[in-house]
Amino acid sequence: PTIADLLAAGDRPLHSFEFMPPRSEDDVYRLWSATDALVPMAPDFISVTYGANGSRRDRTLRCTQHMVSTGLRTVGHLTCVVQSVSDLEQMVADYAESGVNHILAVRGDMPGGAGQPWVAHPEGLPNATELVRLVKRVHPEACVGVGAFPDGHPESADIDLDARILVDKAEAGASFAITQLFFLPSHYQRLVDRVRAMGCDIPIIPGIMPIASYGQIRRFAELSGTDVPAELVARIEAVKEDKAAVRRIGLEAAVDMCCELLDSGAPGLHYYTLNRSRATTELRTMLARRRPQLADLPADFEATPAA
Ligand code: FAD
């Protein structure tokens, strides 16, 4: 079954992990130790991010090929940064040939990161909606996911337009959305409500990443316009010299948020692992204690302490 099938069945919330393709030998080791620790948690799917330059694209392809060959339901990300339509068609064809039947179609950001003004490739595509159309044209059986932004997209001051764009992506053929990380469940709900009010039922899976260090708070706000609640910032600020205490507060806040999201009907939780397993393992374990009905950890699962 595809992710769309699992979501339509709606038996239970899905859980899934995002990984990045390795950039160096150390990264390879980190990625495999993270997958070794996390795959026993039986994720419904895993996803692999996509970089702008050619060698990183190859690594994404190789990584997804490997994941598919081990039987994992694997989502290959795709962006339209610095690529022509024919480059994109080739990449989608490569995914199709490798058995990667799930593609997350996002626009991407310019090299240099979010904050650089977006410039489409002269023979490329302007936005993610067009990318969804291209993927469906080249690989019609692909189950396509897209990005969504509970705090609003950093380049957009209009959350109604963001919701409209998500609806456009669904109409272009996307079957599910995964959100950028966020810390206010009310912002997730506000996005879901707007999309539903436009008559669109695309499942929107929250993207989750616990705060693990004091410095991250400012980086989140600067890079992605992510709103961290003042009360959480104050709790972390009060213990900022104590790394373990910062982590604990970040994890507890993430567990609280996941519980709230699940209770309000979120169709799954997608964990941004950053190729590390510890935070995700701890979060899953704490969450399973608070919401035993999740029952998606195999009965014999034991949390592996890992990097
Ligand atoms: P779009 O939907 O194209 O939107 C981009 C901006 O253009 C928004 O401000 C939107 O409001 C505006 N816009 C779009 N269409 C229109 C329109 N018709 N009219 C007016 N305005 C419009 N980046 C990577 O490089 N690699 C990855 O692997 C990757 N994975 C991601 C996974 C997830 C789950 C998410 C949420 C993001 C990911 N990103 C990744 C980051 C993403 O590429 C950036 O956030 C990018 O800036 C926006 O992508 P998008 O797909 O939402 O773009």
mmCIF file of C-alpha atoms and ligand atoms in Angstrom:
data_model
loop_
_atom_site.group_PDB
_atom_site.id
_atom_site.type_symbol
_atom_site.label_atom_id
_atom_site.label_comp_id
_atom_site.label_asym_id
_atom_site.label_seq_id
_atom_site.Cartn_x
_atom_site.Cartn_y
_atom_site.Cartn_z
ATOM 1 C CA PRO A 1 0.000 0.000 0.000
ATOM 2 C CA THR A 2 1.049 3.581 -0.607
ATOM 3 C CA ILE A 3 1.205 6.292 2.038
ATOM 4 C CA ALA A 4 -2.051 7.620 0.562
ATOM 5 C CA ASP A 5 -3.638 4.169 1.105
ATOM 6 C CA LEU A 6 -2.435 4.041 4.715
ATOM 7 C CA LEU A 7 -3.736 7.540 5.372
ATOM 8 C CA ALA A 8 -7.079 6.749 3.738
ATOM 9 C CA ALA A 9 -7.445 3.606 5.875
ATOM 10 C CA GLY A 10 -6.920 5.870 8.890
ATOM 11 C CA ASP A 11 -6.499 2.910 11.272
ATOM 12 C CA ARG A 12 -3.899 4.705 13.372
ATOM 13 C CA PRO A 13 -1.565 7.679 13.165
ATOM 14 C CA LEU A 14 1.449 6.968 10.944
ATOM 15 C CA HIS A 15 4.989 7.543 12.089
ATOM 16 C CA SER A 16 7.898 8.283 9.830
ATOM 17 C CA PHE A 17 11.492 9.507 9.836
ATOM 18 C CA GLU A 18 13.368 11.970 7.659
ATOM 19 C CA PHE A 19 17.031 11.373 6.823
ATOM 20 C CA MET A 20 19.601 13.339 4.857
ATOM 21 C CA PRO A 21 21.937 11.721 2.304
ATOM 22 C CA PRO A 22 25.478 11.480 3.671
ATOM 23 C CA ARG A 23 28.002 14.120 2.598
ATOM 24 C CA SER A 24 31.165 12.529 4.003
ATOM 25 C CA GLU A 25 32.422 9.225 5.349
ATOM 26 C CA ASP A 26 31.546 10.264 8.904
ATOM 27 C CA ASP A 27 28.075 11.098 7.681
ATOM 28 C CA VAL A 28 27.698 7.621 6.211
ATOM 29 C CA TYR A 29 28.481 6.101 9.590
ATOM 30 C CA ARG A 30 26.079 8.494 11.354
ATOM 31 C CA LEU A 31 23.273 7.745 8.903
ATOM 32 C CA TRP A 32 23.592 3.972 9.200
ATOM 33 C CA SER A 33 23.790 4.057 12.978
ATOM 34 C CA ALA A 34 20.664 6.225 13.025
ATOM 35 C CA THR A 35 18.785 3.905 10.657
ATOM 36 C CA ASP A 36 19.992 0.820 12.589
ATOM 37 C CA ALA A 37 18.499 2.297 15.745
ATOM 38 C CA LEU A 38 15.312 3.700 14.219
ATOM 39 C CA VAL A 39 14.228 1.127 11.634
ATOM 40 C CA PRO A 40 13.337 -1.407 14.369
ATOM 41 C CA MET A 41 10.634 1.090 15.359
ATOM 42 C CA ALA A 42 8.875 -0.034 12.170
ATOM 43 C CA PRO A 43 8.238 3.363 10.573
ATOM 44 C CA ASP A 44 5.378 3.542 8.097
ATOM 45 C CA PHE A 45 7.803 5.344 5.823
ATOM 46 C CA ILE A 46 11.122 7.101 5.747
ATOM 47 C CA SER A 47 12.117 10.022 3.574
ATOM 48 C CA VAL A 48 15.436 11.221 2.151
ATOM 49 C CA THR A 49 16.103 14.911 1.507
ATOM 50 C CA TYR A 50 17.408 16.346 -1.761
ATOM 51 C CA GLY A 51 20.253 18.808 -2.232
ATOM 52 C CA ALA A 52 20.691 21.382 -4.943
ATOM 53 C CA ASN A 53 23.946 20.245 -6.537
ATOM 54 C CA GLY A 54 24.500 17.220 -8.756
ATOM 55 C CA SER A 55 26.592 15.038 -6.444
ATOM 56 C CA ARG A 56 24.117 15.500 -3.620
ATOM 57 C CA ARG A 57 21.286 14.513 -5.939
ATOM 58 C CA ASP A 58 23.122 11.290 -6.792
ATOM 59 C CA ARG A 59 23.565 10.561 -3.114
ATOM 60 C CA THR A 60 19.834 11.015 -2.542
ATOM 61 C CA LEU A 61 19.101 8.596 -5.366
ATOM 62 C CA ARG A 62 21.572 6.000 -4.084
ATOM 63 C CA CYS A 63 20.313 6.347 -0.556
ATOM 64 C CA THR A 64 16.677 5.886 -1.581
ATOM 65 C CA GLN A 65 17.614 2.910 -3.786
ATOM 66 C CA HIS A 66 19.238 1.272 -0.789
ATOM 67 C CA MET A 67 16.306 2.000 1.516
ATOM 68 C CA VAL A 68 13.811 0.625 -1.019
ATOM 69 C CA SER A 69 15.917 -2.520 -1.436
ATOM 70 C CA THR A 70 15.647 -3.186 2.309
ATOM 71 C CA GLY A 71 11.859 -3.093 2.043
ATOM 72 C CA LEU A 72 11.295 0.338 3.614
ATOM 73 C CA ARG A 73 8.515 2.463 2.164
ATOM 74 C CA THR A 74 10.759 5.260 0.948
ATOM 75 C CA VAL A 75 9.971 8.818 -0.078
ATOM 76 C CA GLY A 76 12.564 10.527 -2.274
ATOM 77 C CA HIS A 77 12.477 14.306 -1.982
ATOM 78 C CA LEU A 78 12.787 16.416 -5.129
ATOM 79 C CA THR A 79 13.248 20.157 -5.611
ATOM 80 C CA CYS A 80 13.319 22.312 -8.739
ATOM 81 C CA VAL A 81 16.374 24.401 -7.719
ATOM 82 C CA VAL A 82 18.932 24.966 -10.516
ATOM 83 C CA GLN A 83 17.487 22.241 -12.714
ATOM 84 C CA SER A 84 15.817 22.380 -16.101
ATOM 85 C CA VAL A 85 12.602 20.550 -16.865
ATOM 86 C CA SER A 86 14.600 17.835 -18.622
ATOM 87 C CA ASP A 87 16.914 17.402 -15.570
ATOM 88 C CA LEU A 88 13.816 17.019 -13.411
ATOM 89 C CA GLU A 89 12.224 14.546 -15.798
ATOM 90 C CA GLN A 90 15.427 12.493 -15.717
ATOM 91 C CA MET A 91 15.485 12.466 -11.913
ATOM 92 C CA VAL A 92 11.847 11.381 -11.694
ATOM 93 C CA ALA A 93 12.522 8.655 -14.297
ATOM 94 C CA ASP A 94 15.531 7.507 -12.200
ATOM 95 C CA TYR A 95 13.323 7.347 -9.116
ATOM 96 C CA ALA A 96 10.698 5.369 -11.045
ATOM 97 C CA GLU A 97 13.297 2.930 -12.380
ATOM 98 C CA SER A 98 14.690 2.423 -8.866
ATOM 99 C CA GLY A 99 11.275 1.559 -7.456
ATOM 100 C CA VAL A 100 10.978 4.834 -5.551
ATOM 101 C CA ASN A 101 7.246 5.296 -5.892
ATOM 102 C CA HIS A 102 6.838 8.078 -3.356
ATOM 103 C CA ILE A 103 8.168 11.543 -4.142
ATOM 104 C CA LEU A 104 8.024 14.653 -1.956
ATOM 105 C CA ALA A 105 7.858 17.574 -4.385
ATOM 106 C CA VAL A 106 9.099 20.824 -2.830
ATOM 107 C CA ARG A 107 10.396 23.928 -4.567
ATOM 108 C CA GLY A 108 13.682 24.103 -2.651
ATOM 109 C CA ASP A 109 15.686 27.185 -1.684
ATOM 110 C CA MET A 110 18.506 28.848 -3.589
ATOM 111 C CA PRO A 111 22.071 27.663 -2.905
ATOM 112 C CA GLY A 112 23.098 29.681 0.136
ATOM 113 C CA GLY A 113 19.905 28.760 1.910
ATOM 114 C CA ALA A 114 16.496 30.148 2.786
ATOM 115 C CA GLY A 115 16.651 33.933 2.695
ATOM 116 C CA GLN A 116 18.260 34.136 -0.770
ATOM 117 C CA PRO A 117 15.683 35.451 -3.262
ATOM 118 C CA TRP A 118 14.170 32.656 -5.340
ATOM 119 C CA VAL A 119 15.114 32.590 -9.023
ATOM 120 C CA ALA A 120 13.678 29.848 -11.198
ATOM 121 C CA HIS A 121 16.016 28.070 -13.660
ATOM 122 C CA PRO A 122 15.439 29.620 -17.126
ATOM 123 C CA GLU A 123 14.230 26.269 -18.441
ATOM 124 C CA GLY A 124 12.919 25.091 -15.104
ATOM 125 C CA LEU A 125 9.810 25.390 -12.961
ATOM 126 C CA PRO A 126 8.623 28.297 -10.809
ATOM 127 C CA ASN A 127 7.117 26.478 -7.850
ATOM 128 C CA ALA A 128 6.221 23.205 -6.159
ATOM 129 C CA THR A 129 2.742 23.032 -7.691
ATOM 130 C CA GLU A 130 4.288 22.774 -11.163
ATOM 131 C CA LEU A 131 6.742 20.195 -9.846
ATOM 132 C CA VAL A 132 3.847 18.035 -8.619
ATOM 133 C CA ARG A 133 2.387 18.187 -12.163
ATOM 134 C CA LEU A 134 5.725 17.178 -13.684
ATOM 135 C CA VAL A 135 6.127 14.220 -11.308
ATOM 136 C CA LYS A 136 2.618 12.952 -12.043
ATOM 137 C CA ARG A 137 3.227 13.304 -15.789
ATOM 138 C CA VAL A 138 6.532 11.393 -15.802
ATOM 139 C CA HIS A 139 5.681 8.840 -13.088
ATOM 140 C CA PRO A 140 1.884 8.584 -12.985
ATOM 141 C CA GLU A 141 1.816 5.852 -10.315
ATOM 142 C CA ALA A 142 3.926 7.927 -7.920
ATOM 143 C CA CYS A 143 2.276 8.860 -4.658
ATOM 144 C CA VAL A 144 3.262 12.509 -4.282
ATOM 145 C CA GLY A 145 3.703 14.494 -1.082
ATOM 146 C CA VAL A 146 4.286 18.230 -0.650
ATOM 147 C CA GLY A 147 5.438 20.687 2.020
ATOM 148 C CA ALA A 148 3.155 22.776 4.240
ATOM 149 C CA PHE A 149 3.884 25.658 6.607
ATOM 150 C CA PRO A 150 1.943 26.046 9.879
ATOM 151 C CA ASP A 151 3.860 29.253 10.728
ATOM 152 C CA GLY A 152 3.452 30.498 7.146
ATOM 153 C CA HIS A 153 6.139 30.209 4.467
ATOM 154 C CA PRO A 154 8.984 32.638 5.271
ATOM 155 C CA GLU A 155 8.575 34.373 1.866
ATOM 156 C CA SER A 156 4.841 34.791 2.327
ATOM 157 C CA ALA A 157 3.048 37.165 4.658
ATOM 158 C CA ASP A 158 -0.323 35.658 3.883
ATOM 159 C CA ILE A 159 -1.415 32.436 5.571
ATOM 160 C CA ASP A 160 -4.589 32.338 3.478
ATOM 161 C CA LEU A 161 -2.456 32.300 0.325
ATOM 162 C CA ASP A 162 -0.294 29.517 1.836
ATOM 163 C CA ALA A 163 -3.437 27.454 2.447
ATOM 164 C CA ARG A 164 -4.661 28.202 -1.108
ATOM 165 C CA ILE A 165 -1.304 27.050 -2.511
ATOM 166 C CA LEU A 166 -1.541 23.799 -0.563
ATOM 167 C CA VAL A 167 -5.000 23.226 -2.043
ATOM 168 C CA ASP A 168 -3.548 23.929 -5.527
ATOM 169 C CA LYS A 169 -0.868 21.297 -4.894
ATOM 170 C CA ALA A 170 -3.548 18.756 -3.925
ATOM 171 C CA GLU A 171 -5.487 19.602 -7.093
ATOM 172 C CA ALA A 172 -2.273 19.146 -9.099
ATOM 173 C CA GLY A 173 -2.039 15.568 -7.784
ATOM 174 C CA ALA A 174 -0.462 15.608 -4.316
ATOM 175 C CA SER A 175 -1.859 12.989 -1.947
ATOM 176 C CA PHE A 176 -0.392 14.150 1.356
ATOM 177 C CA ALA A 177 1.529 17.018 2.930
ATOM 178 C CA ILE A 178 4.246 17.118 5.566
ATOM 179 C CA THR A 179 4.765 20.301 7.532
ATOM 180 C CA GLN A 180 7.852 22.313 8.250
ATOM 181 C CA LEU A 181 8.791 22.024 11.929
ATOM 182 C CA PHE A 182 6.717 24.161 14.274
ATOM 183 C CA PHE A 183 6.063 24.479 17.994
ATOM 184 C CA LEU A 184 2.506 25.787 18.263
ATOM 185 C CA PRO A 185 -0.223 23.171 17.696
ATOM 186 C CA SER A 186 -2.689 26.037 17.221
ATOM 187 C CA HIS A 187 -0.769 27.076 14.089
ATOM 188 C CA TYR A 188 -1.055 23.542 12.682
ATOM 189 C CA GLN A 189 -4.787 23.529 13.435
ATOM 190 C CA ARG A 190 -5.224 26.945 11.843
ATOM 191 C CA LEU A 191 -3.675 25.638 8.605
ATOM 192 C CA VAL A 192 -5.774 22.449 8.627
ATOM 193 C CA ASP A 193 -8.959 24.470 9.252
ATOM 194 C CA ARG A 194 -8.215 26.855 6.379
ATOM 195 C CA VAL A 195 -7.491 24.025 3.950
ATOM 196 C CA ARG A 196 -10.666 22.145 4.985
ATOM 197 C CA ALA A 197 -12.711 25.346 4.631
ATOM 198 C CA MET A 198 -11.543 25.426 0.996
ATOM 199 C CA GLY A 199 -13.074 21.971 0.522
ATOM 200 C CA CYS A 200 -9.759 20.082 0.396
ATOM 201 C CA ASP A 201 -9.143 16.943 2.456
ATOM 202 C CA ILE A 202 -5.420 16.394 1.821
ATOM 203 C CA PRO A 203 -3.915 14.735 4.937
ATOM 204 C CA ILE A 204 -1.389 17.060 6.615
ATOM 205 C CA ILE A 205 1.260 15.247 8.662
ATOM 206 C CA PRO A 206 3.005 17.389 11.289
ATOM 207 C CA GLY A 207 6.821 17.512 11.066
ATOM 208 C CA ILE A 208 8.385 17.176 14.527
ATOM 209 C CA MET A 209 11.776 18.140 15.891
ATOM 210 C CA PRO A 210 12.389 18.657 19.605
ATOM 211 C CA ILE A 211 14.542 21.598 20.650
ATOM 212 C CA ALA A 212 17.880 20.069 21.653
ATOM 213 C CA SER A 213 19.985 23.132 22.429
ATOM 214 C CA TYR A 214 19.619 26.748 23.440
ATOM 215 C CA GLY A 215 21.261 28.042 20.247
ATOM 216 C CA GLN A 216 18.680 26.266 18.092
ATOM 217 C CA ILE A 217 15.887 28.569 19.213
ATOM 218 C CA ARG A 218 17.389 31.630 17.542
ATOM 219 C CA ARG A 219 18.438 29.655 14.462
ATOM 220 C CA PHE A 220 14.885 28.369 13.962
ATOM 221 C CA ALA A 221 13.476 31.863 14.158
ATOM 222 C CA GLU A 222 16.112 33.296 11.804
ATOM 223 C CA LEU A 223 16.107 30.521 9.215
ATOM 224 C CA SER A 224 12.526 29.545 8.901
ATOM 225 C CA GLY A 225 10.463 32.132 10.737
ATOM 226 C CA THR A 226 9.445 29.403 13.169
ATOM 227 C CA ASP A 227 7.575 30.708 16.196
ATOM 228 C CA VAL A 228 8.776 29.191 19.460
ATOM 229 C CA PRO A 229 6.237 29.938 22.232
ATOM 230 C CA ALA A 230 7.505 32.603 24.674
ATOM 231 C CA GLU A 231 6.740 30.362 27.640
ATOM 232 C CA LEU A 232 8.955 27.577 26.229
ATOM 233 C CA VAL A 233 11.735 30.052 25.398
ATOM 234 C CA ALA A 234 11.595 31.357 28.990
ATOM 235 C CA ARG A 235 11.772 27.828 30.480
ATOM 236 C CA ILE A 236 14.789 27.005 28.328
ATOM 237 C CA GLU A 237 16.429 30.376 28.931
ATOM 238 C CA ALA A 238 16.221 29.773 32.696
ATOM 239 C CA VAL A 239 18.434 26.649 32.411
ATOM 240 C CA LYS A 240 20.485 27.614 29.355
ATOM 241 C CA GLU A 241 23.840 26.758 30.949
ATOM 242 C CA ASP A 242 22.678 23.204 31.672
ATOM 243 C CA LYS A 243 22.640 21.289 28.368
ATOM 244 C CA ALA A 244 20.899 18.221 29.794
ATOM 245 C CA ALA A 245 18.133 20.336 31.300
ATOM 246 C CA VAL A 246 17.631 22.187 27.991
ATOM 247 C CA ARG A 247 17.289 18.858 26.164
ATOM 248 C CA ARG A 248 14.856 17.504 28.745
ATOM 249 C CA ILE A 249 12.610 20.559 28.515
ATOM 250 C CA GLY A 250 12.767 20.454 24.699
ATOM 251 C CA LEU A 251 11.781 16.779 24.686
ATOM 252 C CA GLU A 252 8.965 17.211 27.197
ATOM 253 C CA ALA A 253 7.563 20.098 25.189
ATOM 254 C CA ALA A 254 7.713 17.973 22.028
ATOM 255 C CA VAL A 255 5.900 15.085 23.729
ATOM 256 C CA ASP A 256 3.179 17.481 24.963
ATOM 257 C CA MET A 257 2.820 18.890 21.470
ATOM 258 C CA CYS A 258 2.641 15.433 19.837
ATOM 259 C CA CYS A 259 -0.074 14.371 22.311
ATOM 260 C CA GLU A 260 -2.082 17.490 21.532
ATOM 261 C CA LEU A 261 -1.690 16.972 17.786
ATOM 262 C CA LEU A 262 -2.717 13.323 17.948
ATOM 263 C CA ASP A 263 -5.685 14.123 20.186
ATOM 264 C CA SER A 264 -6.878 16.688 17.669
ATOM 265 C CA GLY A 265 -6.718 14.126 14.854
ATOM 266 C CA ALA A 266 -3.307 14.587 13.192
ATOM 267 C CA PRO A 267 -2.913 11.671 10.743
ATOM 268 C CA GLY A 268 0.693 10.944 11.724
ATOM 269 C CA LEU A 269 3.958 12.333 13.034
ATOM 270 C CA HIS A 270 7.024 12.805 10.840
ATOM 271 C CA TYR A 271 10.276 13.114 12.782
ATOM 272 C CA TYR A 272 13.151 15.233 11.503
ATOM 273 C CA THR A 273 15.984 12.989 12.703
ATOM 274 C CA LEU A 274 19.004 14.974 11.402
ATOM 275 C CA ASN A 275 20.518 11.477 10.991
ATOM 276 C CA ARG A 276 20.633 10.957 14.732
ATOM 277 C CA SER A 277 18.513 8.524 16.640
ATOM 278 C CA ARG A 278 18.627 9.557 20.267
ATOM 279 C CA ALA A 279 16.077 12.394 20.376
ATOM 280 C CA THR A 280 13.618 10.531 18.150
ATOM 281 C CA THR A 281 13.961 7.306 20.148
ATOM 282 C CA GLU A 282 13.425 9.117 23.441
ATOM 283 C CA LEU A 283 10.498 11.062 22.062
ATOM 284 C CA ARG A 284 8.818 7.935 20.637
ATOM 285 C CA THR A 285 9.351 6.035 23.873
ATOM 286 C CA MET A 286 7.968 8.860 26.046
ATOM 287 C CA LEU A 287 5.044 9.296 23.676
ATOM 288 C CA ALA A 288 4.168 5.588 23.702
ATOM 289 C CA ARG A 289 3.978 5.786 27.498
ATOM 290 C CA ARG A 290 1.577 8.730 27.330
ATOM 291 C CA ARG A 291 -0.512 7.355 24.463
ATOM 292 C CA PRO A 292 -0.378 3.538 24.769
ATOM 293 C CA GLN A 293 -3.118 3.268 22.129
ATOM 294 C CA LEU A 294 -0.499 4.210 19.535
ATOM 295 C CA ALA A 295 0.832 0.659 19.920
ATOM 296 C CA ASP A 296 3.046 1.145 16.914
ATOM 297 C CA LEU A 297 6.249 0.170 18.643
ATOM 298 C CA PRO A 298 6.849 -3.549 18.112
ATOM 299 C CA ALA A 299 6.200 -5.427 21.387
ATOM 300 C CA ASP A 300 9.856 -6.464 21.646
ATOM 301 C CA PHE A 301 11.238 -2.992 20.926
ATOM 302 C CA GLU A 302 13.898 -1.750 23.310
ATOM 303 C CA ALA A 303 15.220 1.767 22.991
ATOM 304 C CA THR A 304 18.846 1.574 21.834
ATOM 305 C CA PRO A 305 21.008 4.273 23.329
ATOM 306 C CA ALA A 306 22.830 5.690 20.316
ATOM 307 C CA ALA A 307 24.524 8.846 19.121
HETATM 308 P P1 FAD B 1 6.144 26.494 -3.026
HETATM 309 O O1 FAD B 1 4.881 25.783 -2.704
HETATM 310 O O2 FAD B 1 6.495 26.635 -4.457
HETATM 311 O O3 FAD B 1 6.077 27.920 -2.322
HETATM 312 C C1 FAD B 1 7.230 28.753 -2.248
HETATM 313 C C2 FAD B 1 6.818 30.214 -2.063
HETATM 314 O O4 FAD B 1 6.218 30.676 -3.263
HETATM 315 C C3 FAD B 1 5.811 30.432 -0.952
HETATM 316 O O5 FAD B 1 6.083 31.645 -0.319
HETATM 317 C C4 FAD B 1 4.512 30.509 -1.688
HETATM 318 O O6 FAD B 1 3.604 31.327 -0.986
HETATM 319 C C5 FAD B 1 4.917 31.140 -3.021
HETATM 320 N N1 FAD B 1 4.072 30.648 -4.112
HETATM 321 C C6 FAD B 1 4.034 29.367 -4.592
HETATM 322 N N2 FAD B 1 3.127 29.259 -5.578
HETATM 323 C C7 FAD B 1 2.589 30.514 -5.735
HETATM 324 C C8 FAD B 1 1.588 31.059 -6.574
HETATM 325 N N3 FAD B 1 0.940 30.301 -7.476
HETATM 326 N N4 FAD B 1 1.280 32.373 -6.432
HETATM 327 C C9 FAD B 1 1.918 33.144 -5.513
HETATM 328 N N5 FAD B 1 2.867 32.684 -4.688
HETATM 329 C C10 FAD B 1 3.204 31.387 -4.791
HETATM 330 N N6 FAD B 1 14.354 21.815 0.639
HETATM 331 C C11 FAD B 1 15.365 21.182 -0.013
HETATM 332 O O7 FAD B 1 16.210 21.850 -0.620
HETATM 333 N N7 FAD B 1 15.464 19.813 -0.031
HETATM 334 C C12 FAD B 1 14.547 19.034 0.599
HETATM 335 O O8 FAD B 1 14.657 17.807 0.566
HETATM 336 C C13 FAD B 1 13.483 19.660 1.314
HETATM 337 N N8 FAD B 1 12.552 18.928 1.970
HETATM 338 C C14 FAD B 1 11.512 19.560 2.599
HETATM 339 C C15 FAD B 1 10.534 18.784 3.240
HETATM 340 C C16 FAD B 1 9.443 19.386 3.871
HETATM 341 C C17 FAD B 1 8.404 18.520 4.546
HETATM 342 C C18 FAD B 1 9.329 20.808 3.871
HETATM 343 C C19 FAD B 1 8.167 21.463 4.558
HETATM 344 C C20 FAD B 1 10.302 21.593 3.265
HETATM 345 C C21 FAD B 1 11.396 20.982 2.614
HETATM 346 N N9 FAD B 1 12.390 21.724 1.973
HETATM 347 C C22 FAD B 1 13.417 21.086 1.311
HETATM 348 C C23 FAD B 1 12.370 23.185 2.056
HETATM 349 C C24 FAD B 1 11.537 23.824 0.926
HETATM 350 O O9 FAD B 1 12.147 23.530 -0.309
HETATM 351 C C25 FAD B 1 11.490 25.329 1.177
HETATM 352 O O10 FAD B 1 10.795 25.594 2.353
HETATM 353 C C26 FAD B 1 10.963 26.177 0.038
HETATM 354 O O11 FAD B 1 11.226 27.552 0.351
HETATM 355 C C27 FAD B 1 9.467 26.096 -0.177
HETATM 356 O O12 FAD B 1 9.097 24.954 -0.761
HETATM 357 P P2 FAD B 1 7.551 24.698 -1.192
HETATM 358 O O13 FAD B 1 7.524 23.355 -1.754
HETATM 359 O O14 FAD B 1 6.603 25.030 -0.131
HETATM 360 O O15 FAD B 1 7.402 25.823 -2.337
#
